[in-house]
Amino acid sequence: MRGPSSPKPQRIEALFALLLLASIVCALVHLGRQGYLPQPFYYQIGASEMDLYSTAYWAYHQGAYTLWHSLYPPISFDFLRLFTVPACYVADEAAGRRCDSIASIFLAGMFLLNFVLVWLTYRRVDRRTAIPRAIAVAAGLPMLYALERGNLLIPCFTAFVLGAGTLVRSPVWRKVALAVSVNFKPYLLVVILPAVARRDWRWLFGFGLVGLLIYGVTFILQGDGTPVQLLSGMSAYAGGKQDALWANLYFSTSYWPLIRFLEARQAFAAYMNPRSIAVMGGCLIGLMRIVQVGSAACMVAAIARPSRVDANRFMALYAGLIFTTVTNGSSGYAQFFLYFLVFLEPWRGAVRIAILISSYLLCLPADQAIWPMIHGVAYSFLGGREVSYSFGVSVGQILRPGLLLVVQFGLIALNLRDSFGVREEPRDEQTGSPHASTSVAGSFPKL
């Protein structure tokens, strides 16, 4: 019988956390010396926090969907009206950023709150690895990128943690929290897939009712944001910027942007043999198709054996599917939803360990450009001065989607094992003794 887990895995995870913190320090040193955050942070150094202030501007003006073509649901604008200063948005977004420090402070507070919530969630799973995993999820590259951009993914994540984690005991409030997160980011509808596989119609009906009620109220308050308008904006975003191949590649999660970058013979690809580009593209597409087929097989298996579905692992599988095979643009900062679920897995077995190591590496806020793409002089908002900057095609842009595929293949293997393998008895990471599962896998809460 396996005894208590050895301290070695905890030391490994602690080392990853220290490496992540060291990477953050290096980025801050670069900011202090050069005046801007280095790659992989956003290359438009004058646009820091503008996701927040641009959205806040349209919260107080007509035309969020008809003129700005927003992909944000109505709840985003209603939410910002609660925590921003209306008088700051009379002129434009830039004026709002100069004037409204309350919005930035509030978002930073949500960032810190998320760290605490994630740590508390992981502490219930394994106290010894809770801190490094919380650092990876709540202070890793995707979250820091979202914070620098000022993106509403941060408050959305707060609701997601409360709904998908174990901190909230009430089934009703967990459902409300998940519905709020889906109203912020509709692609989080993957949360319903475990219930679909289990044919838990009561849970689905209750969740749908709560979600539609939240959408209806926020729609009335905003006065705009029909499903057609939202689908139009999301479709345009999912396709990436068709005329900006490098922008799509910059923080991509799938290999689609790299394939198009190579086919367009951009940068280093101009010196590559066309046949080599075709072969490389074909191999990458083949890997993504295998992921799609494997994920579909997991759904079929789950429907065949619904009692074996682990809800968090199943949600992670399809969140990963969106990132690795669907998105075409720079969407990497949304990955912390996936990592939150992944880091609920124990450090046990080759497949899980590969998933966890890949996730830690994907959370590192570090990169190295290997082919210059843009450089010049511009005003840096964070640096507070004009600086000379440089960004390019990087190691991370090529490797990150591959590491994410490792995570996805691992999730496919784990979900198939859930359906057809020997049922694994959850064990306490402190004592090695059996305990009740900490995930929402056992059963979905009833409304």
Coordinates of C-alpha atoms in Angstrom, one line a residue:
M1 CA 0.0 0.0 0.0
R2 CA 1.2 3.5 -0.8
G3 CA 2.1 5.5 2.2
P4 CA 2.2 9.2 2.7
S5 CA 3.6 11.2 -0.3
S6 CA 7.3 11.8 -0.1
P7 CA 8.6 15.4 0.4
K8 CA 10.4 15.3 -3.0
P9 CA 7.3 16.4 -5.1
Q10 CA 6.7 19.2 -2.7
R11 CA 10.3 20.4 -3.1
I12 CA 9.9 20.3 -6.9
E13 CA 6.7 22.3 -6.8
A14 CA 8.3 24.8 -4.4
L15 CA 11.3 25.2 -6.8
F16 CA 8.8 25.9 -9.7
A17 CA 7.2 28.6 -7.5
L18 CA 10.5 30.1 -6.7
L19 CA 11.4 30.2 -10.4
L20 CA 8.1 31.9 -11.1
L21 CA 8.8 34.5 -8.4
A22 CA 12.3 35.0 -9.8
S23 CA 10.8 35.6 -13.2
I24 CA 8.5 38.2 -11.8
V25 CA 11.4 40.0 -10.1
C26 CA 13.3 40.0 -13.4
A27 CA 10.3 41.5 -15.2
L28 CA 10.1 44.2 -12.6
V29 CA 13.8 44.9 -12.8
H30 CA 13.4 45.3 -16.6
L31 CA 10.5 47.6 -16.0
G32 CA 12.6 49.7 -13.7
R33 CA 15.6 49.9 -16.0
Q34 CA 14.0 49.9 -19.5
G35 CA 10.7 51.5 -18.6
Y36 CA 8.4 48.7 -19.8
L37 CA 7.6 45.1 -19.1
P38 CA 9.5 42.7 -21.3
Q39 CA 8.1 39.9 -23.5
P40 CA 5.8 38.0 -23.0
F41 CA 3.9 40.9 -21.6
Y42 CA 1.8 43.0 -24.1
Y43 CA 3.8 44.8 -26.7
Q44 CA 1.6 47.9 -26.8
I45 CA 3.4 49.5 -23.9
G46 CA 1.2 52.6 -23.8
A47 CA -2.0 50.6 -23.6
S48 CA -1.6 49.1 -20.1
E49 CA -5.0 48.7 -18.3
M50 CA -6.9 49.9 -21.3
D51 CA -9.1 46.7 -21.4
L52 CA -10.5 48.1 -18.1
Y53 CA -10.8 51.8 -19.0
S54 CA -12.1 51.2 -22.6
T55 CA -14.9 49.0 -21.2
A56 CA -15.6 51.5 -18.5
Y57 CA -15.9 54.3 -21.0
W58 CA -18.6 52.4 -23.0
A59 CA -20.4 51.6 -19.8
Y60 CA -21.3 55.3 -19.7
H61 CA -21.9 55.8 -23.5
Q62 CA -24.3 54.5 -26.1
G63 CA -23.0 52.2 -28.8
A64 CA -21.0 49.6 -26.9
Y65 CA -22.2 46.9 -29.4
T66 CA -23.1 49.0 -32.5
L67 CA -20.1 51.3 -32.5
W68 CA -17.4 49.6 -30.4
H69 CA -18.5 46.1 -31.5
S70 CA -18.0 44.8 -28.0
L71 CA -17.8 41.1 -27.2
Y72 CA -18.3 41.7 -23.5
P73 CA -21.8 40.7 -22.2
P74 CA -24.0 43.3 -20.4
I75 CA -22.8 42.2 -17.0
S76 CA -19.4 43.7 -17.7
F77 CA -20.7 47.2 -18.2
D78 CA -23.1 46.9 -15.3
F79 CA -20.3 45.7 -13.0
L80 CA -18.0 48.6 -14.0
R81 CA -20.6 51.2 -13.2
L82 CA -20.5 50.0 -9.6
F83 CA -16.7 50.6 -9.2
T84 CA -15.8 53.5 -11.5
V85 CA -16.1 57.3 -11.3
P86 CA -18.7 58.4 -14.0
A87 CA -17.2 61.9 -14.3
C88 CA -13.9 60.5 -15.5
Y89 CA -15.4 59.2 -18.7
V90 CA -16.9 62.3 -20.3
A91 CA -14.1 62.7 -22.9
D92 CA -12.5 59.3 -23.7
E93 CA -10.8 56.2 -22.4
A94 CA -7.4 57.8 -22.0
A95 CA -8.9 60.5 -19.8
G96 CA -10.6 57.9 -17.8
R97 CA -7.3 56.1 -17.1
R98 CA -5.7 59.4 -16.0
C99 CA -8.6 60.3 -13.8
D100 CA -10.1 57.1 -12.3
S101 CA -7.6 55.5 -10.0
I102 CA -10.5 53.8 -8.1
A103 CA -11.1 51.3 -11.0
S104 CA -7.4 50.2 -11.1
I105 CA -7.2 49.9 -7.3
F106 CA -10.4 47.8 -7.2
L107 CA -9.1 45.4 -9.9
A108 CA -5.8 45.0 -8.0
G109 CA -7.9 44.2 -4.9
M110 CA -9.7 41.5 -6.8
F111 CA -6.4 40.2 -8.0
L112 CA -5.2 39.8 -4.3
L113 CA -8.6 38.3 -3.3
N114 CA -8.2 35.7 -6.0
F115 CA -4.9 34.7 -4.6
V116 CA -6.4 34.1 -1.2
L117 CA -9.4 32.2 -2.6
V118 CA -7.2 29.9 -4.7
W119 CA -4.8 29.3 -1.8
L120 CA -7.7 28.4 0.5
T121 CA -9.1 26.0 -2.2
Y122 CA -5.8 24.2 -2.7
R123 CA -5.2 24.1 1.1
R124 CA -8.2 21.8 1.4
V125 CA -6.6 19.5 -1.1
D126 CA -3.0 19.5 0.1
R127 CA -1.7 22.0 2.5
R128 CA 2.0 21.4 1.5
T129 CA 1.5 22.3 -2.1
A130 CA -1.2 24.9 -1.7
I131 CA 1.2 27.9 -1.8
P132 CA 3.2 27.0 -4.9
R133 CA 0.1 26.1 -6.8
A134 CA -1.7 29.3 -5.7
I135 CA 1.3 31.3 -6.9
A136 CA 1.3 29.5 -10.3
V137 CA -2.5 30.1 -10.9
A138 CA -3.1 33.5 -9.2
A139 CA 0.3 35.1 -9.9
G140 CA 1.5 33.3 -13.0
L141 CA 1.8 34.6 -16.5
P142 CA -1.9 34.4 -17.6
M143 CA -3.1 36.2 -14.5
L144 CA -0.3 38.9 -14.5
Y145 CA -1.0 39.5 -18.2
A146 CA -4.7 40.0 -17.5
L147 CA -3.8 42.4 -14.6
E148 CA -1.5 44.4 -16.9
R149 CA -4.3 44.6 -19.5
G150 CA -6.9 45.4 -16.8
N151 CA -9.1 42.6 -18.1
L152 CA -12.4 41.7 -16.5
L153 CA -11.2 38.1 -16.5
I154 CA -10.0 38.8 -13.0
P155 CA -13.5 39.4 -11.3
C156 CA -14.9 36.6 -13.5
F157 CA -12.2 34.3 -12.1
T158 CA -13.4 35.2 -8.6
A159 CA -16.9 33.9 -9.3
F160 CA -15.4 30.8 -11.1
V161 CA -13.3 29.8 -8.1
L162 CA -16.3 30.1 -5.8
G163 CA -18.5 28.1 -8.1
A164 CA -16.1 25.4 -9.2
G165 CA -14.0 25.1 -6.0
T166 CA -15.0 23.9 -2.6
L167 CA -15.1 27.1 -0.5
V168 CA -18.8 27.6 -0.9
R169 CA -20.9 24.9 0.6
S170 CA -24.4 26.0 -0.5
P171 CA -25.3 24.3 -3.8
V172 CA -27.5 27.3 -4.8
W173 CA -24.7 29.8 -4.3
R174 CA -22.2 27.7 -6.1
K175 CA -24.6 27.6 -9.0
V176 CA -25.1 31.4 -8.8
A177 CA -21.3 31.9 -8.8
L178 CA -20.8 29.7 -11.9
A179 CA -23.7 31.4 -13.7
V180 CA -22.0 34.8 -12.9
S181 CA -18.7 33.6 -14.4
V182 CA -20.5 32.3 -17.5
N183 CA -22.3 35.7 -17.9
F184 CA -18.9 37.4 -17.8
K185 CA -17.2 34.9 -20.2
P186 CA -19.7 32.7 -22.2
Y187 CA -17.0 30.3 -23.3
L188 CA -17.1 29.1 -19.7
L189 CA -20.3 27.2 -20.6
V190 CA -17.9 24.2 -20.5
V191 CA -19.0 24.0 -16.9
I192 CA -22.3 22.4 -18.0
L193 CA -20.6 19.5 -19.8
P194 CA -20.2 17.1 -16.9
A195 CA -23.9 17.5 -16.2
V196 CA -24.7 16.9 -19.8
A197 CA -22.6 13.7 -19.8
R198 CA -24.4 12.6 -16.6
R199 CA -27.8 13.6 -18.0
D200 CA -28.4 15.6 -14.9
W201 CA -31.3 17.5 -16.3
R202 CA -32.4 19.0 -12.9
W203 CA -29.0 20.6 -12.4
L204 CA -28.9 21.9 -16.0
F205 CA -32.4 23.3 -15.7
G206 CA -31.6 25.1 -12.5
F207 CA -28.3 26.4 -13.8
G208 CA -29.9 27.6 -17.0
L209 CA -32.6 29.3 -15.1
V210 CA -30.1 31.2 -12.8
G211 CA -27.9 32.1 -15.8
L212 CA -30.8 33.4 -17.9
L213 CA -32.1 35.4 -14.9
I214 CA -28.7 37.1 -14.4
Y215 CA -28.4 37.8 -18.1
G216 CA -31.9 39.2 -18.2
V217 CA -31.4 41.6 -15.3
T218 CA -28.0 42.8 -16.6
F219 CA -29.4 43.2 -20.2
I220 CA -32.2 45.4 -18.8
L221 CA -29.7 47.5 -16.8
Q222 CA -27.4 47.9 -19.8
G223 CA -30.2 48.2 -22.4
D224 CA -28.1 46.4 -25.0
G225 CA -26.2 43.3 -25.7
T226 CA -28.5 40.8 -27.5
P227 CA -27.3 37.3 -28.1
V228 CA -26.9 38.1 -31.8
Q229 CA -24.6 41.0 -31.0
L230 CA -22.6 38.9 -28.6
L231 CA -22.2 36.1 -31.0
S232 CA -21.1 38.5 -33.7
G233 CA -18.4 40.0 -31.5
M234 CA -17.2 36.6 -30.3
S235 CA -17.0 35.2 -33.8
A236 CA -14.8 38.0 -34.9
Y237 CA -12.6 37.6 -31.9
A238 CA -12.3 33.8 -32.1
G239 CA -11.0 34.2 -35.7
G240 CA -8.2 36.5 -34.6
K241 CA -7.1 39.6 -36.5
Q242 CA -6.8 38.4 -40.0
D243 CA -4.4 41.1 -41.1
A244 CA -2.2 40.8 -38.0
L245 CA -0.4 37.5 -38.1
W246 CA 2.2 38.3 -35.5
A247 CA -0.4 39.9 -33.2
N248 CA -2.4 36.6 -33.3
L249 CA 0.8 34.6 -32.6
Y250 CA 1.9 36.9 -29.7
F251 CA 0.3 35.0 -26.8
S252 CA -1.5 32.2 -28.6
T253 CA -2.6 29.0 -27.1
S254 CA -3.1 26.9 -30.3
Y255 CA -0.8 26.3 -33.2
W256 CA -3.3 27.9 -35.7
P257 CA -1.6 31.4 -35.6
L258 CA 1.9 29.8 -36.0
I259 CA 0.7 27.8 -39.0
R260 CA -0.7 30.9 -40.7
F261 CA 2.5 32.8 -39.8
L262 CA 4.6 30.1 -41.5
E263 CA 2.3 29.9 -44.6
A264 CA 2.5 33.7 -45.0
R265 CA 6.3 33.3 -45.0
Q266 CA 6.7 35.8 -42.2
A267 CA 10.0 36.6 -40.5
F268 CA 12.2 33.5 -40.3
A269 CA 9.7 31.5 -42.3
A270 CA 10.8 33.5 -45.4
Y271 CA 14.0 31.5 -45.4
M272 CA 12.3 28.1 -44.9
N273 CA 11.7 25.6 -47.6
P274 CA 8.0 25.6 -48.7
R275 CA 7.9 21.8 -48.4
S276 CA 9.2 22.0 -44.8
I277 CA 6.5 24.6 -44.0
A278 CA 3.8 22.3 -45.4
V279 CA 5.1 19.3 -43.5
M280 CA 5.3 21.2 -40.3
G281 CA 1.9 22.7 -40.7
G282 CA 0.4 19.3 -41.5
C283 CA 1.9 17.7 -38.4
L284 CA 0.7 20.5 -36.1
I285 CA -2.8 20.3 -37.6
G286 CA -2.7 16.5 -37.2
L287 CA -1.9 16.9 -33.5
M288 CA -4.8 19.3 -33.0
R289 CA -7.2 16.9 -34.9
I290 CA -6.1 14.0 -32.7
V291 CA -6.9 16.2 -29.6
Q292 CA -10.4 16.9 -31.0
V293 CA -11.0 13.2 -31.7
G294 CA -9.7 12.2 -28.3
S295 CA -11.9 14.8 -26.6
A296 CA -14.9 13.6 -28.5
A297 CA -14.1 10.0 -27.4
C298 CA -14.1 11.2 -23.8
M299 CA -17.6 12.7 -24.2
V300 CA -18.9 9.4 -25.7
A301 CA -17.2 7.4 -22.9
A302 CA -18.6 9.8 -20.2
I303 CA -22.2 9.4 -21.7
A304 CA -21.7 5.6 -21.6
R305 CA -20.5 5.6 -18.0
P306 CA -21.8 8.8 -16.5
S307 CA -21.2 7.8 -12.9
R308 CA -17.4 7.7 -13.5
V309 CA -17.2 11.4 -14.6
D310 CA -14.9 13.6 -12.5
A311 CA -16.5 17.0 -13.0
N312 CA -13.4 19.2 -12.6
R313 CA -11.2 17.0 -14.8
F314 CA -14.0 16.9 -17.4
M315 CA -14.3 20.6 -17.4
A316 CA -10.6 21.0 -17.7
L317 CA -10.6 18.7 -20.7
Y318 CA -13.0 20.9 -22.7
A319 CA -11.5 24.2 -21.5
G320 CA -8.2 22.9 -22.9
L321 CA -9.9 21.9 -26.1
I322 CA -11.0 25.5 -26.7
F323 CA -7.5 26.8 -26.1
T324 CA -5.6 24.1 -28.1
T325 CA -7.7 23.7 -31.2
V326 CA -10.3 26.5 -31.5
T327 CA -8.8 29.9 -30.7
N328 CA -7.0 31.6 -33.5
G329 CA -5.8 34.8 -31.7
S330 CA -3.8 36.0 -28.7
S331 CA -6.0 34.5 -25.9
G332 CA -3.3 33.1 -23.5
Y333 CA -4.4 35.2 -20.6
A334 CA -7.6 33.2 -20.1
Q335 CA -5.7 30.0 -19.3
F336 CA -5.8 30.4 -15.6
F337 CA -9.3 28.9 -15.6
L338 CA -7.8 25.7 -17.0
Y339 CA -4.8 25.8 -14.6
F340 CA -7.1 26.3 -11.6
L341 CA -8.7 22.9 -12.4
V342 CA -5.5 21.2 -13.4
F343 CA -3.7 22.1 -10.1
L344 CA -6.5 20.2 -8.2
E345 CA -4.8 17.0 -9.4
P346 CA -2.4 15.3 -7.1
W347 CA 1.3 14.8 -7.9
R348 CA 0.9 11.1 -8.6
G349 CA 1.5 9.0 -11.7
A350 CA 3.4 9.9 -14.8
V351 CA 0.5 11.5 -16.7
R352 CA -0.5 13.8 -13.9
I353 CA 3.1 14.8 -13.2
A354 CA 3.6 15.6 -16.9
I355 CA 0.4 17.8 -16.8
L356 CA 1.5 19.6 -13.6
I357 CA 5.1 20.3 -14.8
S358 CA 3.8 21.6 -18.2
S359 CA 1.3 23.8 -16.4
Y360 CA 4.0 25.2 -14.1
L361 CA 6.2 26.0 -17.2
L362 CA 3.2 27.7 -18.9
C363 CA 2.7 29.9 -15.9
L364 CA 6.3 31.3 -16.0
P365 CA 6.3 35.0 -17.0
A366 CA 9.5 34.8 -19.0
D367 CA 10.4 34.5 -22.6
Q368 CA 13.2 35.2 -25.1
A369 CA 12.7 36.8 -28.5
I370 CA 14.6 35.1 -31.3
W371 CA 13.5 37.2 -34.3
P372 CA 12.8 41.0 -34.0
M373 CA 9.4 42.1 -35.3
I374 CA 8.7 45.5 -33.9
H375 CA 10.9 48.2 -32.3
G376 CA 10.7 51.9 -31.8
V377 CA 10.1 54.7 -29.3
A378 CA 6.9 55.1 -27.5
Y379 CA 5.4 56.4 -24.2
S380 CA 5.2 53.6 -21.6
F381 CA 2.3 54.0 -19.2
L382 CA 3.8 51.8 -16.5
G383 CA 7.3 53.4 -17.0
G384 CA 5.8 56.9 -17.0
R385 CA 8.2 58.0 -19.8
E386 CA 9.2 57.5 -23.4
V387 CA 11.2 54.4 -23.9
S388 CA 12.9 52.5 -26.7
Y389 CA 11.2 49.0 -27.0
S390 CA 11.7 45.8 -28.9
F391 CA 9.5 42.7 -29.3
G392 CA 9.7 39.7 -31.6
V393 CA 9.0 36.1 -32.4
S394 CA 9.9 34.2 -29.3
V395 CA 10.7 30.8 -27.9
G396 CA 7.5 30.9 -25.9
Q397 CA 5.3 31.5 -28.9
I398 CA 6.6 28.3 -30.4
L399 CA 6.7 26.1 -27.3
R400 CA 3.7 27.2 -25.2
P401 CA 1.0 25.7 -27.5
G402 CA 3.0 22.5 -27.5
L403 CA 3.1 22.3 -23.7
L404 CA -0.6 23.0 -23.7
L405 CA -1.1 20.0 -26.0
V406 CA 0.9 17.9 -23.5
V407 CA -1.7 19.0 -20.8
Q408 CA -4.5 18.2 -23.2
F409 CA -3.3 14.8 -24.1
G410 CA -2.8 14.1 -20.4
L411 CA -6.4 15.2 -19.6
I412 CA -7.7 12.9 -22.4
A413 CA -5.8 10.0 -20.9
L414 CA -7.1 10.7 -17.4
N415 CA -10.7 11.1 -18.5
L416 CA -10.6 7.9 -20.5
R417 CA -9.1 6.1 -17.5
D418 CA -12.0 7.5 -15.4
S419 CA -14.5 5.9 -17.7
F420 CA -12.8 2.6 -18.4
G421 CA -10.0 2.1 -15.8
V422 CA -9.9 1.0 -12.2
R423 CA -11.7 3.5 -10.1
E424 CA -9.1 5.4 -8.1
E425 CA -9.9 6.0 -4.5
P426 CA -9.1 9.6 -3.4
R427 CA -6.5 9.8 -0.8
D428 CA -5.4 12.4 1.7
E429 CA -2.1 13.9 0.7
Q430 CA -1.0 14.3 4.3
T431 CA -1.6 10.7 5.5
G432 CA -2.2 8.6 2.4
S433 CA -5.5 7.4 3.8
P434 CA -8.8 7.5 1.9
H435 CA -10.8 10.7 2.1
A436 CA -13.8 12.2 0.4
S437 CA -13.2 13.8 -3.0
T438 CA -12.5 17.5 -2.9
S439 CA -13.8 18.1 -6.4
V440 CA -17.3 18.6 -7.5
A441 CA -17.1 15.2 -9.1
G442 CA -19.2 13.3 -6.7
S443 CA -22.4 14.9 -7.8
F444 CA -23.6 18.2 -9.0
P445 CA -25.3 20.4 -6.4
K446 CA -29.1 20.5 -6.8
L447 CA -31.0 23.7 -7.0

